[in-house]
Amino acid sequence: RCQTMKLLKYLKPYWWQIILLLTGLILQVNSNLQLPELMSGIIDKGIMTEDIGYVWSVGVDMLLIALVGGAGMIVAGFFASKIGTGFSRQLREDLFKHILSFSIDEIDKFSTASLITRTTNDINQLQQTLVMVLRMSCQAPIMAVGAIVMAFRTAPDMTWIIALVVGVLLAVIVTVVLIGLPKFQLIQKLNDKLNLVTRENLTGLRVVRAFNNEKYEEEKFSRVNDEVTRTNVFVNHLMVVVMPLVQLTLSLAIVLIVWVGAGLVDKGSLEIGKVMAFVQYAMQVMMAFMFLAMAFIIVPRAIVSWKRIIQVLQTKPSINWKNKTGKIGRGSSGVVFENVSFAYQDAEEPVVKNLSFTAKKGEITAIIGSTGSGKSTIIDLITRSHDVTNGEVLIDGKNIKNYSQKDLMKKIGLVPQKAVLFSGTIKSNIEFGATNISEKEMRTAAKIAGALDFIDKLKDGFHAHVAQGGSNFSGGQKQRLSIARVVAKRPEIYLFDDSFSALDYKTDLAVRQALKSVTQHAAVIIVGQRISTIKHANQIVVLQDGEIVGRGKHYKLLKTCEVYHQIAESQLSLEELRKEMSDAKK
């Protein structure tokens, strides 16, 4: 019931167009029902009596009625298409908007591939079905009832034939639905799987080639593809069997009508014209049921798609944002972690435990640790990609849960671990978070990020094309453009999640030095792997197994934190390490 109400909600804006559509269908059906009766009159009263004037008079009436029916058909077709495309547009927009509100947990629950399939394939399936239902299935019941009434009026002694044929068609329809519905559900799931495998292979193509694993991936794709093919072949075979059965039923029904009708004509109890009219009414009834049969074959698949879409729309985001930023505030400005712990759903152990530190504005806070120590999780908690399990994350004295999403993101500038660029131009990517910046400000942002040199060398400069994912730029160039995008935004909190890893040491140093001019009044948090990147930070937080095992400046940690010393030892030469230790003692 709830799903039906949601469907009606999307159709509600088109109520007047649905009325016009039904009006067009009624005109078309009425025209179709009148024509056989008029044709019967032409045969029995015109041709049989050789009354040519009657033939011409009724013929003109038939032409006018046919024109009205044709106009009704055009109106119905036009509004069916308009309603179907408008319905799918709004549904696609709402679905995409809802998906954007999901946290990482909900994205992982459905998978990116499945969400893409639901937003495209499933909605297209719904649109096609809706157009067919509005165009044919709404017409079919009206046509069936009207044709049965007219057939009974024309030749009541033969209406049992229509009842027999309708019974056979209903049996075929029910059988098809019972056999086909599980397969329709399976097809949508397999489409998800096929989409997932395809997307995974295309995004990881370089890795596949690097390990000479093309054959393995081809076999993996083939297994899924073969399963999709087998299921679709079964469904198509079902359709291939159904349509000849329906056609055979229709043909046998016509033969039976002609045979029975000929006997009645021979007895003088029925006229030839009425037999011809009855044949046409019987055809209309059977065609109406054939339309319904098609609907019963296609609608179950659309129902599966609708349920998959509703499943997404009814999934509530695990992170609830305030509509308006609260006024509760305490403590210093910047980012404060107070006894923060976080565990993934159903995980046995938390990723981070009892974290407490402050990243003040005007200072650089660096976070370092071994792989899996929880460094990137800290960034995710600040941006509320995940919510803390215990404790609080405060920004400028307010718990981040008291911020609206818009206000929190205004304060934050994130450069993710994997540089993300959008298709468009360099200009559109840098402007992504600051649409009103001037050309001078854009060039300044690019210069600070160390990107201006290579941008100026491009033929189109800032208007140079950026392919999907920035695939036409190197890793280092993508990172610098990502940094430029954040600099252009001028946030209060800069988050660099291992964002200098693709830069050489010289460029890394130059970019960090240039960043000081715009970050002097902002809180800067750098997640890094390289000692050289974070050694000049005002505060370094050392993580191990999700816990803080050291905190302080570079030289202090070299002396007091074994984990930090081991990281330095793994990255520096013996001579460099001795020099660092010597400087630490001073």
mmCIF file of N, CA and C in Angstrom, residues 1-12 87 91 306 309-311 313-314:
data_model
loop_
_atom_site.group_PDB
_atom_site.id
_atom_site.type_symbol
_atom_site.label_atom_id
_atom_site.label_comp_id
_atom_site.label_asym_id
_atom_site.label_seq_id
_atom_site.Cartn_x
_atom_site.Cartn_y
_atom_site.Cartn_z
ATOM 1 N N ARG A 1 0.833 -1.209 0.000
ATOM 2 C CA ARG A 1 0.000 0.000 0.000
ATOM 3 C C ARG A 1 0.866 1.257 0.000
ATOM 4 N N CYS A 2 1.907 1.224 0.845
ATOM 5 C CA CYS A 2 2.822 2.373 0.941
ATOM 6 C C CYS A 2 3.494 2.641 -0.401
ATOM 7 N N GLN A 3 3.891 1.556 -1.088
ATOM 8 C CA GLN A 3 4.543 1.693 -2.393
ATOM 9 C C GLN A 3 3.578 2.268 -3.424
ATOM 10 N N THR A 4 2.304 1.840 -3.346
ATOM 11 C CA THR A 4 1.288 2.368 -4.276
ATOM 12 C C THR A 4 1.091 3.864 -4.063
ATOM 13 N N MET A 5 1.068 4.276 -2.790
ATOM 14 C CA MET A 5 0.907 5.698 -2.474
ATOM 15 C C MET A 5 2.071 6.512 -3.019
ATOM 16 N N LYS A 6 3.285 5.944 -2.928
ATOM 17 C CA LYS A 6 4.455 6.657 -3.460
ATOM 18 C C LYS A 6 4.360 6.802 -4.970
ATOM 19 N N LEU A 7 3.854 5.748 -5.629
ATOM 20 C CA LEU A 7 3.686 5.800 -7.083
ATOM 21 C C LEU A 7 2.663 6.863 -7.461
ATOM 22 N N LEU A 8 1.541 6.908 -6.711
ATOM 23 C CA LEU A 8 0.502 7.902 -6.981
ATOM 24 C C LEU A 8 1.016 9.312 -6.748
ATOM 25 N N LYS A 9 1.938 9.453 -5.791
ATOM 26 C CA LYS A 9 2.524 10.769 -5.506
ATOM 27 C C LYS A 9 3.248 11.305 -6.737
ATOM 28 N N TYR A 10 3.939 10.414 -7.458
ATOM 29 C CA TYR A 10 4.676 10.847 -8.654
ATOM 30 C C TYR A 10 3.747 11.094 -9.845
ATOM 31 N N LEU A 11 2.557 10.468 -9.811
ATOM 32 C CA LEU A 11 1.603 10.668 -10.908
ATOM 33 C C LEU A 11 0.660 11.831 -10.645
ATOM 34 N N LYS A 12 0.570 12.270 -9.384
ATOM 35 C CA LYS A 12 -0.380 13.321 -9.002
ATOM 36 C C LYS A 12 -0.244 14.601 -9.833
ATOM 37 N N PHE A 87 7.396 11.511 -15.366
ATOM 38 C CA PHE A 87 7.442 10.641 -14.189
ATOM 39 C C PHE A 87 8.868 10.149 -13.941
ATOM 40 N N LEU A 91 11.392 11.029 -10.777
ATOM 41 C CA LEU A 91 11.823 9.900 -9.953
ATOM 42 C C LEU A 91 13.336 9.779 -9.956
ATOM 43 N N TRP A 306 10.473 -1.267 -9.484
ATOM 44 C CA TRP A 306 9.872 -0.302 -8.559
ATOM 45 C C TRP A 306 10.257 -0.628 -7.114
ATOM 46 N N ILE A 309 13.782 0.437 -6.470
ATOM 47 C CA ILE A 309 13.892 1.896 -6.322
ATOM 48 C C ILE A 309 13.354 2.334 -4.970
ATOM 49 N N ILE A 310 12.199 1.780 -4.580
ATOM 50 C CA ILE A 310 11.599 2.123 -3.288
ATOM 51 C C ILE A 310 12.522 1.720 -2.144
ATOM 52 N N GLN A 311 13.196 0.602 -2.316
ATOM 53 C CA GLN A 311 14.136 0.149 -1.284
ATOM 54 C C GLN A 311 15.198 1.211 -1.004
ATOM 55 N N LEU A 313 14.818 4.551 -1.785
ATOM 56 C CA LEU A 313 14.146 5.755 -1.278
ATOM 57 C C LEU A 313 13.725 5.617 0.184
ATOM 58 N N GLN A 314 13.429 4.382 0.612
ATOM 59 C CA GLN A 314 13.004 4.174 1.993
ATOM 60 C C GLN A 314 14.163 3.960 2.957
#
